[in-house]
Amino acid sequence: MSLFRVLIVERRVATVAMLVVLAIGVLAGRWQLSRADQKIILANQITAMADREQIDLNAKNWTLLETQFRPVRARGRFLVNEVIWLDNRPNPKPQAGQTQSGFYVLMPFLLDGQEKRIVWVNRGWAPRNNQDRLILPSIKTPEGSVMIEGIALSSPGKVLELGNQPNSERTPRIQQNLDLTYEASRFTYPQSPFIIRQNDPDTDDGLSRIWPVATTGVDRHYAYAFQWFSLGAAALAFWFTTGFMRYRNQGKSSS
């Protein structure tokens, strides 16, 4: 009896199961590697853009292509009543051996000038109350016209979201992600297609602006990729080993 027949023909279910697990392992591993590559590319882009001339957002109506990853400045005033608390954001600078979840504080910023325009600002990170998430941290917001500086980004980043839709009537507005398209429909003023990740020095406003570097988590993606590839390899090895033992036992019994 041939080894091929014992491995595949007589073990169709086991073969299909092995191929499924192997495919999942390879595809998931490759996806994790691609995520690591994306973070490395993003970090290189941010580094390359950081030394370019700072953009004055009050000068004209800028596009995302013109501003992404560029240092920017803007003068205007915060719309305090429209704040959004983006939940499940880890502490950018946790204590050794400790992790803490919190909020990114997103606030619309109405630019000064003849052509009024809104740009969303990620003002920083604030800790969450572990007993009651509706008890929000105390932060300070400057009144009147102020100048802010930061980096222009397409979004504040996304986390896994299960059926949570933006709702401007919820108070306080605690949600997982920022939907710029939805927010643009709520204001009479036009809205910029990017956000500012504010990087002004500490102003004692209750917010942390120690932003994680873009390559944060690359090692974790490599570790996950290794685990997925190992799962596929283990499935292949188990399938072959059990099949070969069956082939050898059949050979002994027939001799």
PDB file of C-alpha atoms in Angstrom:
ATOM      1  CA  MET A   1       0.000   0.000   0.000  1.00  0.00           C
ATOM      2  CA  SER A   2       1.445   3.372  -1.021  1.00  0.00           C
ATOM      3  CA  LEU A   3       2.220   6.154   1.403  1.00  0.00           C
ATOM      4  CA  PHE A   4       0.194   8.574  -0.743  1.00  0.00           C
ATOM      5  CA  ARG A   5      -2.940   6.454  -0.392  1.00  0.00           C
ATOM      6  CA  VAL A   6      -2.589   6.168   3.380  1.00  0.00           C
ATOM      7  CA  LEU A   7      -1.835   9.859   3.900  1.00  0.00           C
ATOM      8  CA  ILE A   8      -4.503  11.338   1.645  1.00  0.00           C
ATOM      9  CA  VAL A   9      -6.986   8.905   0.146  1.00  0.00           C
ATOM     10  CA  GLU A  10      -7.781   7.064   3.368  1.00  0.00           C
ATOM     11  CA  ARG A  11      -7.656  10.237   5.496  1.00  0.00           C
ATOM     12  CA  ARG A  12      -9.662  12.755   3.512  1.00  0.00           C
ATOM     13  CA  VAL A  13     -11.228  14.448   6.552  1.00  0.00           C
ATOM     14  CA  ALA A  14      -7.882  14.745   8.330  1.00  0.00           C
ATOM     15  CA  THR A  15      -6.286  16.103   5.150  1.00  0.00           C
ATOM     16  CA  VAL A  16      -8.970  18.738   4.647  1.00  0.00           C
ATOM     17  CA  ALA A  17      -8.737  19.773   8.307  1.00  0.00           C
ATOM     18  CA  MET A  18      -4.956  20.085   8.031  1.00  0.00           C
ATOM     19  CA  LEU A  19      -5.203  22.198   4.883  1.00  0.00           C
ATOM     20  CA  VAL A  20      -7.717  24.523   6.537  1.00  0.00           C
ATOM     21  CA  VAL A  21      -5.548  25.039   9.631  1.00  0.00           C
ATOM     22  CA  LEU A  22      -2.436  25.425   7.480  1.00  0.00           C
ATOM     23  CA  ALA A  23      -4.122  28.049   5.296  1.00  0.00           C
ATOM     24  CA  ILE A  24      -5.370  29.976   8.325  1.00  0.00           C
ATOM     25  CA  GLY A  25      -1.915  29.916   9.891  1.00  0.00           C
ATOM     26  CA  VAL A  26      -0.159  31.113   6.741  1.00  0.00           C
ATOM     27  CA  LEU A  27      -2.694  33.835   5.916  1.00  0.00           C
ATOM     28  CA  ALA A  28      -2.877  35.147   9.478  1.00  0.00           C
ATOM     29  CA  GLY A  29       0.906  35.093   9.778  1.00  0.00           C
ATOM     30  CA  ARG A  30       1.342  37.003   6.531  1.00  0.00           C
ATOM     31  CA  TRP A  31      -1.251  39.548   7.682  1.00  0.00           C
ATOM     32  CA  GLN A  32       0.669  40.134  10.912  1.00  0.00           C
ATOM     33  CA  LEU A  33       3.876  40.651   8.929  1.00  0.00           C
ATOM     34  CA  SER A  34       2.096  43.128   6.654  1.00  0.00           C
ATOM     35  CA  ARG A  35       0.858  45.059   9.698  1.00  0.00           C
ATOM     36  CA  ALA A  36       4.431  45.299  10.965  1.00  0.00           C
ATOM     37  CA  ASP A  37       5.609  46.518   7.555  1.00  0.00           C
ATOM     38  CA  GLN A  38       2.840  49.140   7.491  1.00  0.00           C
ATOM     39  CA  LYS A  39       3.928  50.498  10.870  1.00  0.00           C
ATOM     40  CA  ILE A  40       7.551  50.689   9.780  1.00  0.00           C
ATOM     41  CA  ILE A  41       6.579  52.523   6.579  1.00  0.00           C
ATOM     42  CA  LEU A  42       4.356  54.893   8.581  1.00  0.00           C
ATOM     43  CA  ALA A  43       7.184  55.652  11.003  1.00  0.00           C
ATOM     44  CA  ASN A  44       9.528  56.401   8.093  1.00  0.00           C
ATOM     45  CA  GLN A  45       6.960  58.721   6.514  1.00  0.00           C
ATOM     46  CA  ILE A  46       6.404  60.616   9.755  1.00  0.00           C
ATOM     47  CA  THR A  47      10.158  60.966  10.291  1.00  0.00           C
ATOM     48  CA  ALA A  48      10.662  62.207   6.738  1.00  0.00           C
ATOM     49  CA  MET A  49       7.867  64.794   7.049  1.00  0.00           C
ATOM     50  CA  ALA A  50       8.792  66.006  10.542  1.00  0.00           C
ATOM     51  CA  ASP A  51      11.598  68.258   9.269  1.00  0.00           C
ATOM     52  CA  ARG A  52       9.502  69.940   6.593  1.00  0.00           C
ATOM     53  CA  GLU A  53       8.193  73.472   6.985  1.00  0.00           C
ATOM     54  CA  GLN A  54       5.295  73.893   9.386  1.00  0.00           C
ATOM     55  CA  ILE A  55       1.924  74.476   7.710  1.00  0.00           C
ATOM     56  CA  ASP A  56      -0.329  77.360   8.764  1.00  0.00           C
ATOM     57  CA  LEU A  57      -3.848  75.909   8.637  1.00  0.00           C
ATOM     58  CA  ASN A  58      -5.379  79.396   8.740  1.00  0.00           C
ATOM     59  CA  ALA A  59      -3.726  80.297   5.433  1.00  0.00           C
ATOM     60  CA  LYS A  60      -6.029  78.288   3.154  1.00  0.00           C
ATOM     61  CA  ASN A  61      -8.231  75.220   2.811  1.00  0.00           C
ATOM     62  CA  TRP A  62      -5.650  72.420   2.973  1.00  0.00           C
ATOM     63  CA  THR A  63      -6.188  68.847   1.764  1.00  0.00           C
ATOM     64  CA  LEU A  64      -5.139  65.651   3.495  1.00  0.00           C
ATOM     65  CA  LEU A  65      -2.578  64.961   0.761  1.00  0.00           C
ATOM     66  CA  GLU A  66      -0.923  68.322   1.380  1.00  0.00           C
ATOM     67  CA  THR A  67      -0.802  68.018   5.156  1.00  0.00           C
ATOM     68  CA  GLN A  68      -0.533  64.359   6.180  1.00  0.00           C
ATOM     69  CA  PHE A  69       2.340  63.771   8.639  1.00  0.00           C
ATOM     70  CA  ARG A  70       3.369  67.428   8.332  1.00  0.00           C
ATOM     71  CA  PRO A  71       3.851  69.697  11.362  1.00  0.00           C
ATOM     72  CA  VAL A  72       1.000  72.213  11.474  1.00  0.00           C
ATOM     73  CA  ARG A  73      -0.191  75.182  13.520  1.00  0.00           C
ATOM     74  CA  ALA A  74      -3.626  76.694  13.829  1.00  0.00           C
ATOM     75  CA  ARG A  75      -5.272  79.610  15.576  1.00  0.00           C
ATOM     76  CA  GLY A  76      -8.863  79.393  16.737  1.00  0.00           C
ATOM     77  CA  ARG A  77     -11.032  78.287  19.637  1.00  0.00           C
ATOM     78  CA  PHE A  78     -12.112  74.926  20.990  1.00  0.00           C
ATOM     79  CA  LEU A  79     -15.795  73.965  20.857  1.00  0.00           C
ATOM     80  CA  VAL A  80     -15.892  72.495  24.346  1.00  0.00           C
ATOM     81  CA  ASN A  81     -19.483  71.249  24.205  1.00  0.00           C
ATOM     82  CA  GLU A  82     -18.710  68.995  21.212  1.00  0.00           C
ATOM     83  CA  VAL A  83     -15.971  66.934  22.872  1.00  0.00           C
ATOM     84  CA  ILE A  84     -15.733  63.204  22.068  1.00  0.00           C
ATOM     85  CA  TRP A  85     -14.042  60.724  24.408  1.00  0.00           C
ATOM     86  CA  LEU A  86     -12.460  57.889  22.416  1.00  0.00           C
ATOM     87  CA  ASP A  87     -12.477  54.875  24.711  1.00  0.00           C
ATOM     88  CA  ASN A  88     -10.072  51.939  25.148  1.00  0.00           C
ATOM     89  CA  ARG A  89      -6.890  53.855  24.406  1.00  0.00           C
ATOM     90  CA  PRO A  90      -3.849  52.557  26.321  1.00  0.00           C
ATOM     91  CA  ASN A  91      -1.641  54.828  28.387  1.00  0.00           C
ATOM     92  CA  PRO A  92       1.127  56.069  26.030  1.00  0.00           C
ATOM     93  CA  LYS A  93       3.612  55.897  28.927  1.00  0.00           C
ATOM     94  CA  PRO A  94       2.505  53.185  31.380  1.00  0.00           C
ATOM     95  CA  GLN A  95       4.209  52.453  34.661  1.00  0.00           C
ATOM     96  CA  ALA A  96       6.576  49.482  34.668  1.00  0.00           C
ATOM     97  CA  GLY A  97       4.535  46.281  34.664  1.00  0.00           C
ATOM     98  CA  GLN A  98       1.232  48.163  34.617  1.00  0.00           C
ATOM     99  CA  THR A  99      -1.285  48.962  31.910  1.00  0.00           C
ATOM    100  CA  GLN A 100      -4.126  51.429  32.091  1.00  0.00           C
ATOM    101  CA  SER A 101      -6.866  52.161  29.629  1.00  0.00           C
ATOM    102  CA  GLY A 102      -8.167  55.651  29.062  1.00  0.00           C
ATOM    103  CA  PHE A 103      -9.482  58.138  26.549  1.00  0.00           C
ATOM    104  CA  TYR A 104      -8.213  60.177  23.655  1.00  0.00           C
ATOM    105  CA  VAL A 105      -9.900  63.550  24.023  1.00  0.00           C
ATOM    106  CA  LEU A 106     -11.104  64.736  20.601  1.00  0.00           C
ATOM    107  CA  MET A 107     -12.406  68.267  20.294  1.00  0.00           C
ATOM    108  CA  PRO A 108     -13.413  70.362  17.257  1.00  0.00           C
ATOM    109  CA  PHE A 109     -11.366  73.517  16.763  1.00  0.00           C
ATOM    110  CA  LEU A 110     -12.955  76.469  14.939  1.00  0.00           C
ATOM    111  CA  LEU A 111     -10.271  78.266  12.952  1.00  0.00           C
ATOM    112  CA  ASP A 112     -10.029  82.045  13.061  1.00  0.00           C
ATOM    113  CA  GLY A 113     -10.322  84.010   9.835  1.00  0.00           C
ATOM    114  CA  GLN A 114     -12.860  85.099   7.283  1.00  0.00           C
ATOM    115  CA  GLU A 115     -13.511  81.536   6.102  1.00  0.00           C
ATOM    116  CA  LYS A 116     -14.529  79.668   9.233  1.00  0.00           C
ATOM    117  CA  ARG A 117     -13.506  76.016   9.199  1.00  0.00           C
ATOM    118  CA  ILE A 118     -13.424  73.192  11.742  1.00  0.00           C
ATOM    119  CA  VAL A 119     -10.530  70.841  12.300  1.00  0.00           C
ATOM    120  CA  TRP A 120     -10.661  68.065  14.895  1.00  0.00           C
ATOM    121  CA  VAL A 121      -7.875  68.003  17.465  1.00  0.00           C
ATOM    122  CA  ASN A 122      -6.643  65.010  19.421  1.00  0.00           C
ATOM    123  CA  ARG A 123      -5.762  66.956  22.548  1.00  0.00           C
ATOM    124  CA  GLY A 124      -4.179  64.051  24.415  1.00  0.00           C
ATOM    125  CA  TRP A 125      -4.737  61.034  26.662  1.00  0.00           C
ATOM    126  CA  ALA A 126      -6.606  60.975  29.984  1.00  0.00           C
ATOM    127  CA  PRO A 127      -7.079  58.021  32.385  1.00  0.00           C
ATOM    128  CA  ARG A 128     -10.421  56.269  32.756  1.00  0.00           C
ATOM    129  CA  ASN A 129     -12.227  55.654  36.030  1.00  0.00           C
ATOM    130  CA  ASN A 130     -12.057  51.870  36.448  1.00  0.00           C
ATOM    131  CA  GLN A 131     -15.213  51.724  38.571  1.00  0.00           C
ATOM    132  CA  ASP A 132     -17.470  53.928  36.433  1.00  0.00           C
ATOM    133  CA  ARG A 133     -16.524  54.830  32.856  1.00  0.00           C
ATOM    134  CA  LEU A 134     -19.104  57.647  32.853  1.00  0.00           C
ATOM    135  CA  ILE A 135     -17.099  59.517  35.491  1.00  0.00           C
ATOM    136  CA  LEU A 136     -14.807  61.429  33.169  1.00  0.00           C
ATOM    137  CA  PRO A 137     -11.381  62.780  34.085  1.00  0.00           C
ATOM    138  CA  SER A 138     -11.073  66.474  34.836  1.00  0.00           C
ATOM    139  CA  ILE A 139      -9.399  68.411  32.021  1.00  0.00           C
ATOM    140  CA  LYS A 140      -8.910  72.081  31.308  1.00  0.00           C
ATOM    141  CA  THR A 141      -9.648  73.794  27.999  1.00  0.00           C
ATOM    142  CA  PRO A 142      -8.320  77.252  27.156  1.00  0.00           C
ATOM    143  CA  GLU A 143     -10.951  79.878  26.451  1.00  0.00           C
ATOM    144  CA  GLY A 144     -10.963  82.281  23.547  1.00  0.00           C
ATOM    145  CA  SER A 145      -8.595  82.272  20.592  1.00  0.00           C
ATOM    146  CA  VAL A 146      -5.422  80.216  21.062  1.00  0.00           C
ATOM    147  CA  MET A 147      -2.579  78.900  18.912  1.00  0.00           C
ATOM    148  CA  ILE A 148      -1.974  75.151  18.859  1.00  0.00           C
ATOM    149  CA  GLU A 149       0.667  73.010  17.147  1.00  0.00           C
ATOM    150  CA  GLY A 150       0.789  69.386  16.167  1.00  0.00           C
ATOM    151  CA  ILE A 151       0.979  66.792  13.401  1.00  0.00           C
ATOM    152  CA  ALA A 152      -1.692  66.367  10.718  1.00  0.00           C
ATOM    153  CA  LEU A 153      -3.001  62.793  10.514  1.00  0.00           C
ATOM    154  CA  SER A 154      -5.856  61.122   8.682  1.00  0.00           C
ATOM    155  CA  SER A 155      -7.372  59.826  11.941  1.00  0.00           C
ATOM    156  CA  PRO A 156      -6.586  59.312  15.628  1.00  0.00           C
ATOM    157  CA  GLY A 157      -6.291  55.577  15.011  1.00  0.00           C
ATOM    158  CA  LYS A 158      -8.957  52.895  15.237  1.00  0.00           C
ATOM    159  CA  VAL A 159      -9.831  50.137  17.685  1.00  0.00           C
ATOM    160  CA  LEU A 160     -12.159  47.151  17.285  1.00  0.00           C
ATOM    161  CA  GLU A 161     -15.743  48.349  17.159  1.00  0.00           C
ATOM    162  CA  LEU A 162     -18.777  46.084  17.534  1.00  0.00           C
ATOM    163  CA  GLY A 163     -21.929  47.874  16.391  1.00  0.00           C
ATOM    164  CA  ASN A 164     -21.115  51.185  18.042  1.00  0.00           C
ATOM    165  CA  GLN A 165     -22.433  53.961  15.851  1.00  0.00           C
ATOM    166  CA  PRO A 166     -21.682  57.683  16.392  1.00  0.00           C
ATOM    167  CA  ASN A 167     -24.441  59.441  18.294  1.00  0.00           C
ATOM    168  CA  SER A 168     -24.289  63.179  18.877  1.00  0.00           C
ATOM    169  CA  GLU A 169     -27.198  63.015  21.347  1.00  0.00           C
ATOM    170  CA  ARG A 170     -25.401  60.691  23.775  1.00  0.00           C
ATOM    171  CA  THR A 171     -24.023  62.539  26.818  1.00  0.00           C
ATOM    172  CA  PRO A 172     -21.169  62.262  27.398  1.00  0.00           C
ATOM    173  CA  ARG A 173     -20.106  61.207  23.929  1.00  0.00           C
ATOM    174  CA  ILE A 174     -18.012  58.123  24.710  1.00  0.00           C
ATOM    175  CA  GLN A 175     -17.313  56.061  21.606  1.00  0.00           C
ATOM    176  CA  GLN A 176     -14.688  53.810  20.081  1.00  0.00           C
ATOM    177  CA  ASN A 177     -13.721  55.691  16.940  1.00  0.00           C
ATOM    178  CA  LEU A 178     -14.061  59.057  15.221  1.00  0.00           C
ATOM    179  CA  ASP A 179     -16.081  59.187  12.005  1.00  0.00           C
ATOM    180  CA  LEU A 180     -15.051  62.393  10.243  1.00  0.00           C
ATOM    181  CA  THR A 181     -17.729  62.008   7.580  1.00  0.00           C
ATOM    182  CA  TYR A 182     -20.469  61.793  10.182  1.00  0.00           C
ATOM    183  CA  GLU A 183     -19.073  64.711  12.178  1.00  0.00           C
ATOM    184  CA  ALA A 184     -18.882  66.894   9.057  1.00  0.00           C
ATOM    185  CA  SER A 185     -22.640  66.470   8.569  1.00  0.00           C
ATOM    186  CA  ARG A 186     -23.354  67.933  12.014  1.00  0.00           C
ATOM    187  CA  PHE A 187     -21.767  71.367  11.590  1.00  0.00           C
ATOM    188  CA  THR A 188     -22.714  74.336   9.437  1.00  0.00           C
ATOM    189  CA  TYR A 189     -19.015  75.100   9.005  1.00  0.00           C
ATOM    190  CA  PRO A 190     -16.913  73.110   6.526  1.00  0.00           C
ATOM    191  CA  GLN A 191     -14.554  70.571   8.067  1.00  0.00           C
ATOM    192  CA  SER A 192     -10.933  69.709   7.261  1.00  0.00           C
ATOM    193  CA  PRO A 193     -10.377  66.112   6.086  1.00  0.00           C
ATOM    194  CA  PHE A 194      -7.706  65.429   8.721  1.00  0.00           C
ATOM    195  CA  ILE A 195      -7.092  65.835  12.429  1.00  0.00           C
ATOM    196  CA  ILE A 196      -4.363  67.547  14.430  1.00  0.00           C
ATOM    197  CA  ARG A 197      -2.520  65.405  16.954  1.00  0.00           C
ATOM    198  CA  GLN A 198      -1.591  68.155  19.358  1.00  0.00           C
ATOM    199  CA  ASN A 199       1.992  68.144  20.592  1.00  0.00           C
ATOM    200  CA  ASP A 200       2.226  71.389  22.539  1.00  0.00           C
ATOM    201  CA  PRO A 201       4.291  71.079  25.730  1.00  0.00           C
ATOM    202  CA  ASP A 202       2.584  70.297  29.019  1.00  0.00           C
ATOM    203  CA  THR A 203       0.095  73.042  29.877  1.00  0.00           C
ATOM    204  CA  ASP A 204      -1.239  71.501  33.110  1.00  0.00           C
ATOM    205  CA  ASP A 205      -4.546  70.683  31.433  1.00  0.00           C
ATOM    206  CA  GLY A 206      -4.849  67.130  32.777  1.00  0.00           C
ATOM    207  CA  LEU A 207      -3.837  65.509  29.474  1.00  0.00           C
ATOM    208  CA  SER A 208      -0.787  63.492  28.478  1.00  0.00           C
ATOM    209  CA  ARG A 209       0.693  64.184  25.057  1.00  0.00           C
ATOM    210  CA  ILE A 210       3.489  61.633  25.163  1.00  0.00           C
ATOM    211  CA  TRP A 211       2.509  59.958  21.916  1.00  0.00           C
ATOM    212  CA  PRO A 212       3.641  56.386  21.126  1.00  0.00           C
ATOM    213  CA  VAL A 213       5.965  56.060  18.147  1.00  0.00           C
ATOM    214  CA  ALA A 214       4.456  54.618  14.982  1.00  0.00           C
ATOM    215  CA  THR A 215       6.520  51.427  15.287  1.00  0.00           C
ATOM    216  CA  THR A 216       4.968  50.554  18.663  1.00  0.00           C
ATOM    217  CA  GLY A 217       3.783  46.949  18.516  1.00  0.00           C
ATOM    218  CA  VAL A 218       6.018  45.817  15.631  1.00  0.00           C
ATOM    219  CA  ASP A 219       7.677  43.175  17.811  1.00  0.00           C
ATOM    220  CA  ARG A 220       4.245  41.990  18.892  1.00  0.00           C
ATOM    221  CA  HIS A 221       3.192  41.557  15.265  1.00  0.00           C
ATOM    222  CA  TYR A 222       6.322  39.479  14.613  1.00  0.00           C
ATOM    223  CA  ALA A 223       5.549  37.332  17.653  1.00  0.00           C
ATOM    224  CA  TYR A 224       1.951  36.809  16.510  1.00  0.00           C
ATOM    225  CA  ALA A 225       3.157  35.931  13.012  1.00  0.00           C
ATOM    226  CA  PHE A 226       5.518  33.316  14.458  1.00  0.00           C
ATOM    227  CA  GLN A 227       2.651  31.816  16.472  1.00  0.00           C
ATOM    228  CA  TRP A 228       0.382  31.585  13.416  1.00  0.00           C
ATOM    229  CA  PHE A 229       3.097  30.055  11.241  1.00  0.00           C
ATOM    230  CA  SER A 230       3.897  27.616  14.059  1.00  0.00           C
ATOM    231  CA  LEU A 231       0.236  26.596  14.230  1.00  0.00           C
ATOM    232  CA  GLY A 232       0.231  25.804  10.516  1.00  0.00           C
ATOM    233  CA  ALA A 233       3.509  23.918  10.761  1.00  0.00           C
ATOM    234  CA  ALA A 234       2.259  21.933  13.756  1.00  0.00           C
ATOM    235  CA  ALA A 235      -0.908  20.945  11.890  1.00  0.00           C
ATOM    236  CA  LEU A 236       1.168  19.769   8.922  1.00  0.00           C
ATOM    237  CA  ALA A 237       3.604  17.867  11.138  1.00  0.00           C
ATOM    238  CA  PHE A 238       0.796  16.199  13.111  1.00  0.00           C
ATOM    239  CA  TRP A 239      -1.028  15.188   9.944  1.00  0.00           C
ATOM    240  CA  PHE A 240       2.093  13.687   8.373  1.00  0.00           C
ATOM    241  CA  THR A 241       3.284  11.956  11.559  1.00  0.00           C
ATOM    242  CA  THR A 242      -0.040  10.275  12.284  1.00  0.00           C
ATOM    243  CA  GLY A 243      -0.386   9.273   8.643  1.00  0.00           C
ATOM    244  CA  PHE A 244       3.115   7.859   8.463  1.00  0.00           C
ATOM    245  CA  MET A 245       2.593   5.853  11.686  1.00  0.00           C
ATOM    246  CA  ARG A 246      -0.596   4.430  10.212  1.00  0.00           C
ATOM    247  CA  TYR A 247       1.253   3.533   7.014  1.00  0.00           C
ATOM    248  CA  ARG A 248       4.019   1.825   8.973  1.00  0.00           C
ATOM    249  CA  ASN A 249       1.565  -0.127  11.140  1.00  0.00           C
ATOM    250  CA  GLN A 250      -0.327  -1.316   8.067  1.00  0.00           C
ATOM    251  CA  GLY A 251       2.948  -2.406   6.545  1.00  0.00           C
ATOM    252  CA  LYS A 252       3.813  -4.456   9.625  1.00  0.00           C
ATOM    253  CA  SER A 253       0.399  -6.097   9.775  1.00  0.00           C
ATOM    254  CA  SER A 254       0.513  -7.129   6.121  1.00  0.00           C
ATOM    255  CA  SER A 255       3.996  -8.665   6.362  1.00  0.00           C
TER     256      SER A 255
END
